[in-house]
């Protein structure tokens, strides 16, 4: 195991973490603002990939597929939140079962529309190449994933810190009752956050589709990992989600490379420990 | 309805089941046996969810450890295929309990959403080991069972095995019923209603929840042993998140805090997953629909329907009287 191994593994881990950030960043905000355990979040990821495929098949444009898929799934999330989750009130168990129900419905719908085969989203030619730095090959696509996650992360962070909407979201995360008390429409904030979460997850699905593929079952495969990110980083904290994504991305890569037999255990055991010792996560607000 | 009438109804239903099974096809026998195995799992979860108010999102873990123990003992050591079957049952129960005793140390500290998340994570730990620890668990392929035990009585016959599972189901139902009617079970309900009040009354609520967690794990382990022998294959599929969520649905659909409700829910879910899926392509719409409709329209589950009808009648009677009074004025 030489330096090259470590460099490549770190690079792979970070780029996987970037994808996880897209998937889990929104979930973390949803958790923070609404305390909803949304088990259909993995479905948004999967649906994003499928919708993108349809766009690519019909228009032959990968660039167009990204916003169309993300916006479509954002609308799906928005409708789910407005019509079903909001009237449900605060009961984690019922939220879990309702969102699982939707996950099954989405799974069957996707199966009916797109079939049961594992599909690939091919990115444009120039992203499939590799750059050589110091004799080590870096796939450009993975660098692109890191770039997208960075851009998205910075945009959301600026929105959260600098705009009125962002301040309302932060207030709702910290203390939604007080936020309501000072006249913030937390219902509107929830709707916005939920749609944003679905948007980001779908975006992750499109971008991740190039190297994870899109297939039935992807939703429930990716879902627990998203929760690991949210828990380790801390709910409702964007910075936490970023750090959590990096930790999980790296742990996943090194786990699989170094001790494959316990690689998933090394992912979820820290999640258990953090929940037991500091339930708000490493960077969560108290 | 008095407690005695309820017990009589359950006993009658079980007898009817035994009679109907005499005429059942071999596929139906397997289906009902599977429903009974999952009924044990659902009832174990009901102890947590329905009686203690702890919604565990990782109950499949205990089914998993029981099933993998059985498969590993059978394939690696040829143990459990004769009269040692009964020893495997005991070991499965013990391993379920021990696993829950370890997991409970972490989980019982949490409450609400955090309890859901930590049990999810614990379940995923078990899944991760099952999926990846190839040398022990066979990884993705799982472990094929060499067959069912034969100790003078050959359990390879599906009907014979049904009787065995039926026996375990009745024993589990009776044991859990006695548990929830005991002072210990009553204090669990007290914790569900108001943990703070129970603590002020001097109860060690942590210990109560911890013991309930272990008992649930033990029965989960029992279900796992039976599942391994019934299915003939133990794989990571048995411990994935959706299995745990299915167990939750069984309890919520049937009616939490009723024990029998979990068994009915298990019947419905197994019917959808195993029977409907052989008939139609769109069976997942039905499954997803049951999830959504249960949450939206059946807060008390199927077992809560008679109670709701009675309440509606009770409510409408005074309302009509009041109407009559207001008209006469």
mmCIF file of N, CA and C in Angstrom, chain A residues 31 35-37 39 84 88 90 92-98 100-112 220-221 223-225 227 231 235 256 260-265 268-269 271-273 275-277 279-280, chain B residues 49 55 57 105-106 109-110 112-114 116-122 124-129 131-136 241-242 245-246 248-249 252 273 281-289 291-292 294-297 299:
data_model
loop_
_atom_site.group_PDB
_atom_site.id
_atom_site.type_symbol
_atom_site.label_atom_id
_atom_site.label_comp_id
_atom_site.label_asym_id
_atom_site.label_seq_id
_atom_site.Cartn_x
_atom_site.Cartn_y
_atom_site.Cartn_z
ATOM 1 N N UNK A 31 -34.874 17.183 8.544
ATOM 2 C CA UNK A 31 -34.867 16.647 9.903
ATOM 3 C C UNK A 31 -34.811 17.788 10.917
ATOM 4 N N UNK A 35 -38.303 17.632 11.960
ATOM 5 C CA UNK A 35 -38.150 16.394 12.725
ATOM 6 C C UNK A 35 -38.873 15.231 12.049
ATOM 7 N N UNK A 36 -38.889 15.246 10.715
ATOM 8 C CA UNK A 36 -39.542 14.170 9.987
ATOM 9 C C UNK A 36 -38.503 13.120 9.604
ATOM 10 N N UNK A 37 -38.778 11.868 9.954
ATOM 11 C CA UNK A 37 -37.938 10.773 9.492
ATOM 12 C C UNK A 37 -38.483 10.365 8.137
ATOM 13 N N UNK A 39 -38.518 8.431 5.069
ATOM 14 C CA UNK A 39 -37.960 7.223 4.460
ATOM 15 C C UNK A 39 -38.192 7.173 2.952
ATOM 16 N N UNK A 84 -49.871 15.271 2.414
ATOM 17 C CA UNK A 84 -49.891 14.130 3.330
ATOM 18 C C UNK A 84 -49.164 14.374 4.652
ATOM 19 N N UNK A 88 -50.529 15.362 8.849
ATOM 20 C CA UNK A 88 -50.318 14.206 9.729
ATOM 21 C C UNK A 88 -49.935 14.633 11.138
ATOM 22 N N UNK A 90 -47.241 15.799 14.260
ATOM 23 C CA UNK A 90 -45.951 15.319 14.716
ATOM 24 C C UNK A 90 -46.089 13.954 15.390
ATOM 25 N N UNK A 92 -43.476 10.635 14.899
ATOM 26 C CA UNK A 92 -42.404 10.045 14.095
ATOM 27 C C UNK A 92 -42.784 8.691 13.502
ATOM 28 N N UNK A 93 -43.470 7.855 14.286
ATOM 29 C CA UNK A 93 -43.794 6.509 13.810
ATOM 30 C C UNK A 93 -44.701 6.562 12.586
ATOM 31 N N UNK A 94 -45.725 7.416 12.662
ATOM 32 C CA UNK A 94 -46.659 7.495 11.537
ATOM 33 C C UNK A 94 -45.974 8.108 10.327
ATOM 34 N N UNK A 95 -45.074 9.069 10.554
ATOM 35 C CA UNK A 95 -44.330 9.634 9.435
ATOM 36 C C UNK A 95 -43.487 8.560 8.763
ATOM 37 N N UNK A 96 -42.838 7.734 9.579
ATOM 38 C CA UNK A 96 -42.008 6.661 9.033
ATOM 39 C C UNK A 96 -42.837 5.755 8.130
ATOM 40 N N UNK A 97 -43.977 5.308 8.655
ATOM 41 C CA UNK A 97 -44.765 4.338 7.899
ATOM 42 C C UNK A 97 -45.378 4.977 6.657
ATOM 43 N N UNK A 98 -45.826 6.216 6.780
ATOM 44 C CA UNK A 98 -46.406 6.885 5.615
ATOM 45 C C UNK A 98 -45.359 7.057 4.518
ATOM 46 N N UNK A 100 -42.618 5.364 4.098
ATOM 47 C CA UNK A 100 -42.256 4.059 3.528
ATOM 48 C C UNK A 100 -43.301 3.629 2.509
ATOM 49 N N UNK A 101 -44.582 3.853 2.859
ATOM 50 C CA UNK A 101 -45.645 3.526 1.930
ATOM 51 C C UNK A 101 -45.422 4.205 0.593
ATOM 52 N N UNK A 102 -45.076 5.495 0.648
ATOM 53 C CA UNK A 102 -44.812 6.223 -0.589
ATOM 54 C C UNK A 102 -43.588 5.668 -1.307
ATOM 55 N N UNK A 103 -42.579 5.281 -0.531
ATOM 56 C CA UNK A 103 -41.386 4.710 -1.156
ATOM 57 C C UNK A 103 -41.757 3.465 -1.960
ATOM 58 N N UNK A 104 -42.648 2.622 -1.411
ATOM 59 C CA UNK A 104 -43.082 1.423 -2.145
ATOM 60 C C UNK A 104 -43.868 1.810 -3.390
ATOM 61 N N UNK A 105 -44.724 2.815 -3.256
ATOM 62 C CA UNK A 105 -45.503 3.258 -4.414
ATOM 63 C C UNK A 105 -44.579 3.783 -5.509
ATOM 64 N N UNK A 106 -43.584 4.595 -5.107
ATOM 65 C CA UNK A 106 -42.630 5.123 -6.085
ATOM 66 C C UNK A 106 -41.859 3.985 -6.746
ATOM 67 N N UNK A 107 -41.472 2.994 -5.921
ATOM 68 C CA UNK A 107 -40.690 1.878 -6.444
ATOM 69 C C UNK A 107 -41.474 1.144 -7.536
ATOM 70 N N UNK A 108 -42.763 0.881 -7.221
ATOM 71 C CA UNK A 108 -43.582 0.167 -8.199
ATOM 72 C C UNK A 108 -43.812 1.024 -9.433
ATOM 73 N N UNK A 109 -44.058 2.319 -9.210
ATOM 74 C CA UNK A 109 -44.265 3.232 -10.329
ATOM 75 C C UNK A 109 -43.049 3.249 -11.242
ATOM 76 N N UNK A 110 -41.865 3.338 -10.624
ATOM 77 C CA UNK A 110 -40.624 3.373 -11.406
ATOM 78 C C UNK A 110 -40.456 2.071 -12.185
ATOM 79 N N UNK A 111 -40.816 0.962 -11.534
ATOM 80 C CA UNK A 111 -40.706 -0.342 -12.192
ATOM 81 C C UNK A 111 -41.620 -0.408 -13.410
ATOM 82 N N UNK A 112 -42.837 0.128 -13.257
ATOM 83 C CA UNK A 112 -43.794 0.110 -14.368
ATOM 84 C C UNK A 112 -43.325 0.995 -15.516
ATOM 85 N N UNK A 220 -33.745 2.082 -1.385
ATOM 86 C CA UNK A 220 -33.557 1.606 -0.016
ATOM 87 C C UNK A 220 -32.101 1.270 0.282
ATOM 88 N N UNK A 221 -31.289 1.169 -0.785
ATOM 89 C CA UNK A 221 -29.877 0.915 -0.567
ATOM 90 C C UNK A 221 -29.181 2.180 -0.074
ATOM 91 N N UNK A 223 -30.708 4.898 1.204
ATOM 92 C CA UNK A 223 -31.402 5.594 2.293
ATOM 93 C C UNK A 223 -30.699 5.507 3.648
ATOM 94 N N UNK A 224 -30.329 4.289 4.105
ATOM 95 C CA UNK A 224 -29.684 4.226 5.424
ATOM 96 C C UNK A 224 -28.359 4.987 5.461
ATOM 97 N N UNK A 225 -27.656 5.011 4.328
ATOM 98 C CA UNK A 225 -26.389 5.750 4.282
ATOM 99 C C UNK A 225 -26.658 7.237 4.476
ATOM 100 N N UNK A 227 -29.042 8.492 6.183
ATOM 101 C CA UNK A 227 -29.305 8.716 7.601
ATOM 102 C C UNK A 227 -28.016 8.691 8.415
ATOM 103 N N UNK A 231 -26.997 11.686 10.857
ATOM 104 C CA UNK A 231 -26.798 11.474 12.291
ATOM 105 C C UNK A 231 -25.383 11.844 12.708
ATOM 106 N N UNK A 235 -28.302 16.799 12.933
ATOM 107 C CA UNK A 235 -29.487 17.162 12.176
ATOM 108 C C UNK A 235 -29.640 18.671 12.100
ATOM 109 N N UNK A 256 -14.173 -0.461 2.692
ATOM 110 C CA UNK A 256 -14.281 -1.476 1.646
ATOM 111 C C UNK A 256 -12.900 -1.931 1.174
ATOM 112 N N UNK A 260 -12.925 -5.312 4.187
ATOM 113 C CA UNK A 260 -14.209 -5.455 3.493
ATOM 114 C C UNK A 260 -15.261 -6.214 4.301
ATOM 115 N N UNK A 261 -14.829 -7.142 5.156
ATOM 116 C CA UNK A 261 -15.825 -7.986 5.829
ATOM 117 C C UNK A 261 -16.672 -7.203 6.830
ATOM 118 N N UNK A 262 -16.125 -6.126 7.358
ATOM 119 C CA UNK A 262 -16.901 -5.363 8.338
ATOM 120 C C UNK A 262 -17.163 -3.942 7.843
ATOM 121 N N UNK A 263 -17.078 -3.749 6.507
ATOM 122 C CA UNK A 263 -17.085 -2.374 5.999
ATOM 123 C C UNK A 263 -18.379 -1.629 6.294
ATOM 124 N N UNK A 264 -19.527 -2.306 6.270
ATOM 125 C CA UNK A 264 -20.756 -1.578 6.577
ATOM 126 C C UNK A 264 -20.915 -1.398 8.074
ATOM 127 N N UNK A 265 -20.419 -2.383 8.811
ATOM 128 C CA UNK A 265 -20.458 -2.271 10.265
ATOM 129 C C UNK A 265 -19.708 -1.021 10.707
ATOM 130 N N UNK A 268 -22.050 1.987 10.354
ATOM 131 C CA UNK A 268 -23.227 2.171 11.200
ATOM 132 C C UNK A 268 -22.907 2.143 12.693
ATOM 133 N N UNK A 269 -21.815 1.475 13.069
ATOM 134 C CA UNK A 269 -21.463 1.456 14.488
ATOM 135 C C UNK A 269 -21.171 2.872 15.020
ATOM 136 N N UNK A 271 -22.477 5.526 13.966
ATOM 137 C CA UNK A 271 -23.806 6.160 14.020
ATOM 138 C C UNK A 271 -24.493 5.818 15.335
ATOM 139 N N UNK A 272 -24.383 4.541 15.737
ATOM 140 C CA UNK A 272 -24.981 4.122 17.006
ATOM 141 C C UNK A 272 -24.324 4.873 18.158
ATOM 142 N N UNK A 273 -22.986 4.909 18.139
ATOM 143 C CA UNK A 273 -22.264 5.540 19.247
ATOM 144 C C UNK A 273 -22.643 7.010 19.384
ATOM 145 N N UNK A 275 -25.354 8.483 18.356
ATOM 146 C CA UNK A 275 -26.734 8.612 18.829
ATOM 147 C C UNK A 275 -26.836 8.366 20.324
ATOM 148 N N UNK A 276 -26.027 7.422 20.819
ATOM 149 C CA UNK A 276 -26.096 7.091 22.236
ATOM 150 C C UNK A 276 -25.440 8.174 23.077
ATOM 151 N N UNK A 277 -24.344 8.753 22.569
ATOM 152 C CA UNK A 277 -23.573 9.684 23.394
ATOM 153 C C UNK A 277 -23.974 11.136 23.160
ATOM 154 N N UNK A 279 -26.855 12.651 20.829
ATOM 155 C CA UNK A 279 -27.911 12.409 19.835
ATOM 156 C C UNK A 279 -28.030 13.516 18.808
ATOM 157 N N UNK A 280 -27.569 14.717 19.103
ATOM 158 C CA UNK A 280 -27.710 15.791 18.123
ATOM 159 C C UNK A 280 -26.604 15.760 17.085
ATOM 160 N N UNK B 49 -43.524 -1.458 21.008
ATOM 161 C CA UNK B 49 -44.265 -0.351 20.416
ATOM 162 C C UNK B 49 -45.608 -0.133 21.109
ATOM 163 N N UNK B 55 -40.976 2.761 19.491
ATOM 164 C CA UNK B 55 -41.067 2.326 18.097
ATOM 165 C C UNK B 55 -39.711 1.893 17.545
ATOM 166 N N UNK B 57 -37.131 0.509 14.993
ATOM 167 C CA UNK B 57 -36.996 0.434 13.536
ATOM 168 C C UNK B 57 -35.914 -0.582 13.164
ATOM 169 N N UNK B 105 -28.406 -1.319 25.664
ATOM 170 C CA UNK B 105 -27.551 -0.401 26.418
ATOM 171 C C UNK B 105 -27.416 0.930 25.679
ATOM 172 N N UNK B 106 -27.373 0.845 24.344
ATOM 173 C CA UNK B 106 -27.280 2.072 23.554
ATOM 174 C C UNK B 106 -28.660 2.691 23.331
ATOM 175 N N UNK B 109 -31.283 4.613 26.001
ATOM 176 C CA UNK B 109 -30.995 5.993 26.403
ATOM 177 C C UNK B 109 -31.779 6.994 25.577
ATOM 178 N N UNK B 110 -32.096 6.617 24.324
ATOM 179 C CA UNK B 110 -32.730 7.565 23.402
ATOM 180 C C UNK B 110 -34.243 7.485 23.505
ATOM 181 N N UNK B 112 -38.113 8.919 21.390
ATOM 182 C CA UNK B 112 -38.739 9.569 20.242
ATOM 183 C C UNK B 112 -38.009 9.280 18.938
ATOM 184 N N UNK B 113 -37.789 10.347 18.172
ATOM 185 C CA UNK B 113 -37.124 10.219 16.877
ATOM 186 C C UNK B 113 -35.764 9.553 17.030
ATOM 187 N N UNK B 114 -35.062 9.878 18.106
ATOM 188 C CA UNK B 114 -33.721 9.343 18.287
ATOM 189 C C UNK B 114 -33.756 7.836 18.524
ATOM 190 N N UNK B 116 -35.976 5.831 17.161
ATOM 191 C CA UNK B 116 -36.155 5.300 15.805
ATOM 192 C C UNK B 116 -34.821 5.216 15.076
ATOM 193 N N UNK B 117 -34.055 6.315 15.161
ATOM 194 C CA UNK B 117 -32.809 6.370 14.418
ATOM 195 C C UNK B 117 -31.782 5.378 14.942
ATOM 196 N N UNK B 118 -31.698 5.246 16.267
ATOM 197 C CA UNK B 118 -30.654 4.380 16.825
ATOM 198 C C UNK B 118 -31.001 2.912 16.575
ATOM 199 N N UNK B 119 -32.287 2.564 16.627
ATOM 200 C CA UNK B 119 -32.634 1.175 16.329
ATOM 201 C C UNK B 119 -32.428 0.886 14.835
ATOM 202 N N UNK B 120 -32.663 1.904 14.007
ATOM 203 C CA UNK B 120 -32.365 1.750 12.572
ATOM 204 C C UNK B 120 -30.875 1.468 12.381
ATOM 205 N N UNK B 121 -30.051 2.256 13.077
ATOM 206 C CA UNK B 121 -28.601 2.087 12.937
ATOM 207 C C UNK B 121 -28.151 0.718 13.446
ATOM 208 N N UNK B 122 -28.705 0.270 14.567
ATOM 209 C CA UNK B 122 -28.336 -1.042 15.111
ATOM 210 C C UNK B 122 -28.739 -2.148 14.142
ATOM 211 N N UNK B 124 -28.988 -1.827 10.972
ATOM 212 C CA UNK B 124 -28.085 -1.754 9.829
ATOM 213 C C UNK B 124 -26.717 -2.370 10.151
ATOM 214 N N UNK B 125 -26.301 -2.284 11.416
ATOM 215 C CA UNK B 125 -25.047 -2.939 11.828
ATOM 216 C C UNK B 125 -25.149 -4.442 11.563
ATOM 217 N N UNK B 126 -26.259 -5.028 11.988
ATOM 218 C CA UNK B 126 -26.452 -6.465 11.780
ATOM 219 C C UNK B 126 -26.515 -6.776 10.287
ATOM 220 N N UNK B 127 -27.252 -5.944 9.551
ATOM 221 C CA UNK B 127 -27.335 -6.144 8.111
ATOM 222 C C UNK B 127 -25.946 -6.060 7.471
ATOM 223 N N UNK B 128 -25.163 -5.053 7.889
ATOM 224 C CA UNK B 128 -23.834 -4.862 7.315
ATOM 225 C C UNK B 128 -22.960 -6.094 7.515
ATOM 226 N N UNK B 129 -23.024 -6.673 8.709
ATOM 227 C CA UNK B 129 -22.227 -7.878 8.972
ATOM 228 C C UNK B 129 -22.744 -9.045 8.124
ATOM 229 N N UNK B 131 -24.236 -8.927 5.308
ATOM 230 C CA UNK B 131 -24.021 -8.670 3.897
ATOM 231 C C UNK B 131 -22.554 -8.836 3.514
ATOM 232 N N UNK B 132 -21.664 -8.476 4.437
ATOM 233 C CA UNK B 132 -20.257 -8.366 4.071
ATOM 234 C C UNK B 132 -19.350 -9.460 4.642
ATOM 235 N N UNK B 133 -19.738 -10.036 5.778
ATOM 236 C CA UNK B 133 -18.859 -10.990 6.458
ATOM 237 C C UNK B 133 -18.970 -12.343 5.752
ATOM 238 N N UNK B 134 -18.394 -12.390 4.547
ATOM 239 C CA UNK B 134 -18.582 -13.542 3.677
ATOM 240 C C UNK B 134 -18.258 -14.874 4.325
ATOM 241 N N UNK B 135 -17.126 -14.923 5.030
ATOM 242 C CA UNK B 135 -16.668 -16.211 5.551
ATOM 243 C C UNK B 135 -17.660 -16.779 6.570
ATOM 244 N N UNK B 136 -18.399 -15.903 7.233
ATOM 245 C CA UNK B 136 -19.328 -16.393 8.252
ATOM 246 C C UNK B 136 -20.756 -16.515 7.700
ATOM 247 N N UNK B 241 -33.708 -3.107 5.987
ATOM 248 C CA UNK B 241 -34.570 -2.119 6.627
ATOM 249 C C UNK B 241 -36.043 -2.388 6.385
ATOM 250 N N UNK B 242 -36.386 -2.816 5.147
ATOM 251 C CA UNK B 242 -37.807 -2.984 4.840
ATOM 252 C C UNK B 242 -38.435 -4.114 5.666
ATOM 253 N N UNK B 245 -39.345 -2.440 8.835
ATOM 254 C CA UNK B 245 -40.483 -1.541 8.621
ATOM 255 C C UNK B 245 -41.761 -2.352 8.447
ATOM 256 N N UNK B 246 -41.656 -3.485 7.741
ATOM 257 C CA UNK B 246 -42.815 -4.368 7.605
ATOM 258 C C UNK B 246 -43.335 -4.796 8.972
ATOM 259 N N UNK B 248 -43.088 -3.204 11.731
ATOM 260 C CA UNK B 248 -43.791 -2.056 12.312
ATOM 261 C C UNK B 248 -45.195 -1.941 11.735
ATOM 262 N N UNK B 249 -45.281 -2.105 10.409
ATOM 263 C CA UNK B 249 -46.597 -1.993 9.774
ATOM 264 C C UNK B 249 -47.548 -3.059 10.304
ATOM 265 N N UNK B 252 -48.863 -1.810 13.582
ATOM 266 C CA UNK B 252 -49.714 -0.624 13.479
ATOM 267 C C UNK B 252 -51.000 -0.951 12.714
ATOM 268 N N UNK B 273 -47.212 -9.690 0.336
ATOM 269 C CA UNK B 273 -45.850 -9.873 -0.163
ATOM 270 C C UNK B 273 -45.654 -11.210 -0.867
ATOM 271 N N UNK B 281 -48.527 -8.103 -11.118
ATOM 272 C CA UNK B 281 -47.271 -7.362 -11.180
ATOM 273 C C UNK B 281 -47.297 -6.166 -10.229
ATOM 274 N N UNK B 282 -48.484 -5.619 -10.016
ATOM 275 C CA UNK B 282 -48.581 -4.333 -9.330
ATOM 276 C C UNK B 282 -48.786 -4.473 -7.828
ATOM 277 N N UNK B 283 -48.376 -5.620 -7.252
ATOM 278 C CA UNK B 283 -48.689 -5.875 -5.848
ATOM 279 C C UNK B 283 -48.101 -4.812 -4.914
ATOM 280 N N UNK B 284 -46.997 -4.174 -5.344
ATOM 281 C CA UNK B 284 -46.403 -3.171 -4.450
ATOM 282 C C UNK B 284 -47.284 -1.948 -4.290
ATOM 283 N N UNK B 285 -48.133 -1.671 -5.300
ATOM 284 C CA UNK B 285 -49.105 -0.594 -5.116
ATOM 285 C C UNK B 285 -50.008 -0.930 -3.936
ATOM 286 N N UNK B 286 -50.424 -2.201 -3.867
ATOM 287 C CA UNK B 286 -51.295 -2.620 -2.776
ATOM 288 C C UNK B 286 -50.574 -2.485 -1.438
ATOM 289 N N UNK B 287 -49.317 -2.930 -1.407
ATOM 290 C CA UNK B 287 -48.557 -2.852 -0.154
ATOM 291 C C UNK B 287 -48.372 -1.392 0.271
ATOM 292 N N UNK B 288 -47.903 -0.568 -0.672
ATOM 293 C CA UNK B 288 -47.723 0.851 -0.370
ATOM 294 C C UNK B 288 -49.042 1.497 0.026
ATOM 295 N N UNK B 289 -50.105 1.107 -0.688
ATOM 296 C CA UNK B 289 -51.426 1.649 -0.382
ATOM 297 C C UNK B 289 -51.862 1.290 1.030
ATOM 298 N N UNK B 291 -49.928 0.716 3.570
ATOM 299 C CA UNK B 291 -49.156 1.584 4.466
ATOM 300 C C UNK B 291 -49.826 2.947 4.604
ATOM 301 N N UNK B 292 -50.065 3.587 3.441
ATOM 302 C CA UNK B 292 -50.573 4.965 3.455
ATOM 303 C C UNK B 292 -51.962 5.017 4.079
ATOM 304 N N UNK B 294 -53.444 2.884 6.114
ATOM 305 C CA UNK B 294 -53.441 2.575 7.541
ATOM 306 C C UNK B 294 -53.144 3.827 8.347
ATOM 307 N N UNK B 295 -52.118 4.574 7.899
ATOM 308 C CA UNK B 295 -51.722 5.758 8.652
ATOM 309 C C UNK B 295 -52.793 6.831 8.577
ATOM 310 N N UNK B 296 -53.406 6.982 7.399
ATOM 311 C CA UNK B 296 -54.363 8.071 7.244
ATOM 312 C C UNK B 296 -55.714 7.750 7.885
ATOM 313 N N UNK B 297 -56.150 6.492 7.806
ATOM 314 C CA UNK B 297 -57.534 6.206 8.197
ATOM 315 C C UNK B 297 -57.698 5.200 9.336
ATOM 316 N N UNK B 299 -56.018 4.825 12.690
ATOM 317 C CA UNK B 299 -55.066 5.118 13.764
ATOM 318 C C UNK B 299 -54.997 4.009 14.820
#
